[in-house]
Tab-separated table of C-alpha atoms in Angstrom:
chain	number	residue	atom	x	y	z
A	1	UNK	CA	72.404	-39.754	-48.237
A	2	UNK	CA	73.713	-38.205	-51.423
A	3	UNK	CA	71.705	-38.018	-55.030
A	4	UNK	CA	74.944	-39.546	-56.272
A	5	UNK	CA	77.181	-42.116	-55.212
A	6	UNK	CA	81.083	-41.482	-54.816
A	7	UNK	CA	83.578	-44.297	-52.961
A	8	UNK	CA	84.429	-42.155	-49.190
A	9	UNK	CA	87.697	-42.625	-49.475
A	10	UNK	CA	90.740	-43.476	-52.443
A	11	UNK	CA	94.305	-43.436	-52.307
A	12	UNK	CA	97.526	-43.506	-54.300
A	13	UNK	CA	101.004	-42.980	-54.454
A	14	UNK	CA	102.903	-40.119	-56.123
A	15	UNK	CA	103.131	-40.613	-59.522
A	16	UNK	CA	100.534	-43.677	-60.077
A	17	UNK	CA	96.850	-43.038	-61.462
A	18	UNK	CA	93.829	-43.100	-59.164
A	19	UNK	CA	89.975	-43.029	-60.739
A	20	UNK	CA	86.665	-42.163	-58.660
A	21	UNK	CA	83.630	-43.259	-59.586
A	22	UNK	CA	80.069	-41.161	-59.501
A	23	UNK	CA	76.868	-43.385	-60.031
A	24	UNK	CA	74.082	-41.839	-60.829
A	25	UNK	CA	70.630	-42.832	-62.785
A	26	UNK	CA	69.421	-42.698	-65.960
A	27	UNK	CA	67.180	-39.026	-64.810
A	28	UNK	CA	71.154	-37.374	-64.063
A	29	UNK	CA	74.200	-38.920	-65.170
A	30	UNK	CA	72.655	-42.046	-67.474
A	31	UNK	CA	70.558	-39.888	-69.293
A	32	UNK	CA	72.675	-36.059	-70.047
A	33	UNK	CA	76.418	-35.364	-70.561
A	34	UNK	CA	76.299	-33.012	-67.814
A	35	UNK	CA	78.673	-34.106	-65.490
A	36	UNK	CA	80.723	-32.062	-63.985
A	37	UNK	CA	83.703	-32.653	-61.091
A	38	UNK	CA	85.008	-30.293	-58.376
A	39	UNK	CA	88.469	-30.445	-56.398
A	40	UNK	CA	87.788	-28.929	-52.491
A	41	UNK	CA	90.646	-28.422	-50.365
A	42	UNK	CA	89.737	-28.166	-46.374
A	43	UNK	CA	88.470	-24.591	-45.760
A	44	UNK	CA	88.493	-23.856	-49.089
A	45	UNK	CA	85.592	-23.395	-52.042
A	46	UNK	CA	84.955	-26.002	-54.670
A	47	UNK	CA	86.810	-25.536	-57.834
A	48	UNK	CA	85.653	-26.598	-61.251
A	49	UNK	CA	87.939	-29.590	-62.816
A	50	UNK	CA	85.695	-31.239	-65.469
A	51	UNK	CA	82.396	-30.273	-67.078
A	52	UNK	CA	80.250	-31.971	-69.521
A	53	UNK	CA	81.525	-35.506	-68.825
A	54	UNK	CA	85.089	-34.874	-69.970
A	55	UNK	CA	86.000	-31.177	-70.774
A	56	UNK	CA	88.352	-29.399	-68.909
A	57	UNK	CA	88.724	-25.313	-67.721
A	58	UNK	CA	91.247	-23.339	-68.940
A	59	UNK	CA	93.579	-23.575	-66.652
A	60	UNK	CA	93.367	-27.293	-65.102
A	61	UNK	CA	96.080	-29.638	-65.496
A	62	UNK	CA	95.259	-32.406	-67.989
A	63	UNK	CA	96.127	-34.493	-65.506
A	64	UNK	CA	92.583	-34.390	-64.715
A	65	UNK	CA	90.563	-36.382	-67.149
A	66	UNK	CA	86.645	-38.010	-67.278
A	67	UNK	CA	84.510	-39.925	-68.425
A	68	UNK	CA	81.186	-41.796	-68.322
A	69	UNK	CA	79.417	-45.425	-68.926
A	70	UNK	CA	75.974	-45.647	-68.229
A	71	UNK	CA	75.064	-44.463	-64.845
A	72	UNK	CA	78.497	-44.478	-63.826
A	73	UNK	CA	80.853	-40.964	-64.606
A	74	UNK	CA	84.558	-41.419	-63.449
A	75	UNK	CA	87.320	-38.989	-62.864
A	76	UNK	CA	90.824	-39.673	-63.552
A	77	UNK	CA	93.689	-38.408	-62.043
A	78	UNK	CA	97.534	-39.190	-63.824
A	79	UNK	CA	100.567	-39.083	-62.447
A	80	UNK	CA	99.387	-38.082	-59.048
A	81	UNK	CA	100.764	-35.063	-57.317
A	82	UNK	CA	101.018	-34.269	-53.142
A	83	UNK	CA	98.513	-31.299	-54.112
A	84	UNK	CA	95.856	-33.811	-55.710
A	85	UNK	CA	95.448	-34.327	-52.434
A	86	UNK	CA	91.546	-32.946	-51.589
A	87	UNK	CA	88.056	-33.875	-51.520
A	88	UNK	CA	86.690	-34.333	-55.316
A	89	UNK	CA	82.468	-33.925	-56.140
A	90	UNK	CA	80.953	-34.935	-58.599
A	91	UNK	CA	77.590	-33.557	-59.724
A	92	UNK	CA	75.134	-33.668	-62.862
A	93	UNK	CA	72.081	-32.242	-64.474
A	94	UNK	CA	68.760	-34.080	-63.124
A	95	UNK	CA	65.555	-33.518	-65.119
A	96	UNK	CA	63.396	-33.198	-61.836
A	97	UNK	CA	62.844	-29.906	-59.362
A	98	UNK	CA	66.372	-30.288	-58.292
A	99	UNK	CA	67.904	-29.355	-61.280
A	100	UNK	CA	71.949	-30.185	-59.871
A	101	UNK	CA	72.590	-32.827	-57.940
A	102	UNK	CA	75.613	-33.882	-56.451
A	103	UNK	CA	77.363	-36.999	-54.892
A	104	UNK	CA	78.774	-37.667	-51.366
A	105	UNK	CA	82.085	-36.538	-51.912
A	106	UNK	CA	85.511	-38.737	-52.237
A	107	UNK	CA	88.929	-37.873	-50.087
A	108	UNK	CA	91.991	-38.520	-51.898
A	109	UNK	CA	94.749	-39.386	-49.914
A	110	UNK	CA	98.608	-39.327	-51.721
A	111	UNK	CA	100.410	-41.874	-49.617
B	1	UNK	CA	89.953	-10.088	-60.181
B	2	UNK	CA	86.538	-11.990	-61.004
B	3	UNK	CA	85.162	-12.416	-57.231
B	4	UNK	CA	82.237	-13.357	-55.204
B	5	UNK	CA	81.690	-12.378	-51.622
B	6	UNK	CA	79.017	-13.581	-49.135
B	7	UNK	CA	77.751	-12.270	-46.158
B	8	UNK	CA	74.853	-12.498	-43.899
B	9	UNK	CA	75.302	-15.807	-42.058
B	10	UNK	CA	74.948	-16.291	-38.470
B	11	UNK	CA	73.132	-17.966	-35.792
B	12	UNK	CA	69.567	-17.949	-35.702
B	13	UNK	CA	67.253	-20.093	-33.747
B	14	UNK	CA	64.758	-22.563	-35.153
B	15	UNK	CA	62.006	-20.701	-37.315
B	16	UNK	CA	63.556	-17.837	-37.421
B	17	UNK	CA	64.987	-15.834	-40.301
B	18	UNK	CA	68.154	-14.548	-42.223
B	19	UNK	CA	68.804	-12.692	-45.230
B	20	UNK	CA	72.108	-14.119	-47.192
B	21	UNK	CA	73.841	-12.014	-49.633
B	22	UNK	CA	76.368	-12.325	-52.326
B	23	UNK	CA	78.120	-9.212	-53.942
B	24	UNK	CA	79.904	-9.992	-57.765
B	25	UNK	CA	82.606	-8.009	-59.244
B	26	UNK	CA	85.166	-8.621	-61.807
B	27	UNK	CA	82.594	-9.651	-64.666
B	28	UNK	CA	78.963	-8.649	-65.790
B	29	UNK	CA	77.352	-10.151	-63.270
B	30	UNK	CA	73.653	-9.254	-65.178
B	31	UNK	CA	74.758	-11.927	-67.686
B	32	UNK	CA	74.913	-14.918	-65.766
B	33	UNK	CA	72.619	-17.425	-64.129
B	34	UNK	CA	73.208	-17.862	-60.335
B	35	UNK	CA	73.136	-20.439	-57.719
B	36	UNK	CA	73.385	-21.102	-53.972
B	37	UNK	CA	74.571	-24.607	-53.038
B	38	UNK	CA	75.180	-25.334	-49.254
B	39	UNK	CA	77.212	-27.796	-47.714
B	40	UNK	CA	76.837	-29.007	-44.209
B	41	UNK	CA	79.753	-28.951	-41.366
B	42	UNK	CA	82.144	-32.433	-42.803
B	43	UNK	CA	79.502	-33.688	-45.411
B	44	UNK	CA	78.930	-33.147	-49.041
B	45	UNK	CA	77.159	-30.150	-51.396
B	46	UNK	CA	73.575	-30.204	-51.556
B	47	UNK	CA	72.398	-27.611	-54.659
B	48	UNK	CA	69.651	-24.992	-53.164
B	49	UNK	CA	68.509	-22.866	-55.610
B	50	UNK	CA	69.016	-21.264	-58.973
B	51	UNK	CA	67.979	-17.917	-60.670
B	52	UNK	CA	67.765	-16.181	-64.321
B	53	UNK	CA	70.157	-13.600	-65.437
B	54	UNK	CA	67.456	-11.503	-65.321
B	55	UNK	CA	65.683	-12.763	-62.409
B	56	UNK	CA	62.350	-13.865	-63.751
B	57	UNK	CA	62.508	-17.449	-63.421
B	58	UNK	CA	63.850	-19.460	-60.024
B	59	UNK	CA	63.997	-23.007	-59.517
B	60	UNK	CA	64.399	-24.487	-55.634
B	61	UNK	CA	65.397	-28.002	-54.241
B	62	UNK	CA	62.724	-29.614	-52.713
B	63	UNK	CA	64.017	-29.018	-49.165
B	64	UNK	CA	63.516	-25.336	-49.225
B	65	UNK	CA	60.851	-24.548	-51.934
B	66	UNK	CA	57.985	-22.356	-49.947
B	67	UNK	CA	60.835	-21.356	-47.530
B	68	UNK	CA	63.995	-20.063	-49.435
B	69	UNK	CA	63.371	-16.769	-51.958
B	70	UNK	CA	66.051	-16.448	-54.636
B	71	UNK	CA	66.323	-12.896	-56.072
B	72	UNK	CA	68.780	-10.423	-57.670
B	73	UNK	CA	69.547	-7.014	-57.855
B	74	UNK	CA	71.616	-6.473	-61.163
B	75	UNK	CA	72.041	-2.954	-60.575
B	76	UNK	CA	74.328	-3.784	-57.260
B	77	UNK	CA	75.568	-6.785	-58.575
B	78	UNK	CA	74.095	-8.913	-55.929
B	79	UNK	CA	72.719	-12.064	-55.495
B	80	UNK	CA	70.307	-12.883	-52.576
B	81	UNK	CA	68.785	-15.785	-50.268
B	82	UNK	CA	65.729	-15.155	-48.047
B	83	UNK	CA	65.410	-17.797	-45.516
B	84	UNK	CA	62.599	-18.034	-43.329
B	85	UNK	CA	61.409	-20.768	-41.211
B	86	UNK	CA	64.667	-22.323	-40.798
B	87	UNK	CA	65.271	-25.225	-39.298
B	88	UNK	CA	68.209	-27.364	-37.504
B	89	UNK	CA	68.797	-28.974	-40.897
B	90	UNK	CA	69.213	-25.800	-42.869
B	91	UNK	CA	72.518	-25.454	-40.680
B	92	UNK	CA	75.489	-25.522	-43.261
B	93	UNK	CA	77.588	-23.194	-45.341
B	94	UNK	CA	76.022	-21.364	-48.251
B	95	UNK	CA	77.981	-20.785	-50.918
B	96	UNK	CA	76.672	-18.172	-53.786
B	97	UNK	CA	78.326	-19.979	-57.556
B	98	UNK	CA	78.099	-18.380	-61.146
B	99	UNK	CA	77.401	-20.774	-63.875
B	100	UNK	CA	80.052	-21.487	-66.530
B	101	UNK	CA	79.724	-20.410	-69.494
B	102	UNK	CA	81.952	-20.213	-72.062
B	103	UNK	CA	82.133	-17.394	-75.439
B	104	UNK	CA	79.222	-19.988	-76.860
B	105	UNK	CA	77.165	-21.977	-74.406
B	106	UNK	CA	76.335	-21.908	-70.900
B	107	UNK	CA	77.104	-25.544	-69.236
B	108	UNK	CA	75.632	-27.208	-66.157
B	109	UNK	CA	78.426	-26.515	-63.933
B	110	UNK	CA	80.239	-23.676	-61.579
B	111	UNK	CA	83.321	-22.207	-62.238
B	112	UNK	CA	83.162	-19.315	-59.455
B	113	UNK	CA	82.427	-19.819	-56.099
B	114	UNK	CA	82.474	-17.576	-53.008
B	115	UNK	CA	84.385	-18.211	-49.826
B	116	UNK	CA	81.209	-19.505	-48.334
B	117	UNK	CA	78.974	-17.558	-45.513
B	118	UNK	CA	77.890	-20.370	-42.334
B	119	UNK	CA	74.380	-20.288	-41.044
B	120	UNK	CA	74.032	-22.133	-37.759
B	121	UNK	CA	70.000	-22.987	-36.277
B	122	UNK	CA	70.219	-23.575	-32.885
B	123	UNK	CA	68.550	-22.703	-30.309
């Protein structure tokens, strides 16, 4: 069971805009604008698409967007592309001994 | 090319212990705070531990704290794991990660990762 909690599974068409939801607490993403979200393809290491809550790399697509309510961070993905398609992570700050933690992980499927 | 390479996985049996390493090039790898996150076979990442740029203060999840040893050598531009007593449930791959950090601030988030080294415990 994951510190954070991330839908399995979400799916869209080319084109359309898909969101994915990481709920946290108010110790990790309630209580710090540390989110951040990572993009895994199978076989492949995580890369960096958001940190603090909504900022993006140089380099990634703004495409990509977050954001955050509460507990609740969200990542937003526009006009959805056939190489979207991955596993996404998100993870935040957590004033405790484990300093990072992360959610469950969400597969995007592009119909 | 900025890169990170780890090495030193393997199979081990229960209790016993391996020696992970992580060699940086491509940047000034005595600047940055490091981490090892691990993610097991199909399932999520689970963060492990976390050392200084200059290696005097390490922080460890719960899980591993008493078993895991974080440490650096600057000088080789490595980063290291010492696991001992390993169990079943240590069985994942390690991945070594540099923290982001931009001209002006250092965020809570990694924008380099290696390829990933896989420790199996089995007997």
């Amino acid at each position: 069971q994951s510190a954070l909690t991330q839908p399995a599974s979400v799916s869209g068409s080319p084109g359309q805009s898909i969101s994915i939801s990481c709920t946290g607490t108010s110790s990790d993403v309630g209580g710090y604008n540390f989110v951040s979200w990572y993009q895994q393809h199978p076989g492949k290491a995580p890369k960096l698409m958001i940190y603090d809550v909504s900022n993006r790399p140089s380099g990634v697509s703004n495409r990509f967007s977050g954001s955050k309510s509460g507990n609740t961070a969200s990542l937003t993905i526009s006009g959805l592309q056939a190489e979207d398609e991955a596993d996404y992570y998100c993870s935040s700050y957590r004033d405790s001994s484990t300093l990072v933690v992360f959610g469950g992980g969400t597969k995007l499927t592009v119909l | 090319e900025v890169q990170l390479v780890e090495s030193g996985g393997g199979l081990v049996q229960p209790g016993g212990s391996l020696r992970l390493s992580c060699a940086a090039s491509g940047f000034t790898f005595s600047n940055y705070w490091m981490h090892w996150v691990r993610q097991t076979p199909g399932k999520g990442l689970v963060w492990v531990s976390r050392i200084y740029s200059d290696g005097r203060s390490t922080n460890y999840a719960d899980s591993v704290r008493g078993r895991f040893t974080i440490s650096r050598d600057n000088a080789r531009n490595t980063l290291y794991l010492q696991m001992n007593s390993l169990r079943a449930e240590d069985t994942a791959v390690y991945y070594c990660a540099r923290l982001y950090c931009s001209t002006t601030s250092c965020y809570y988030a990694f924008d380099i990762w290696g390829q990933g080294t896989m420790v199996t415990v089995s007997s």
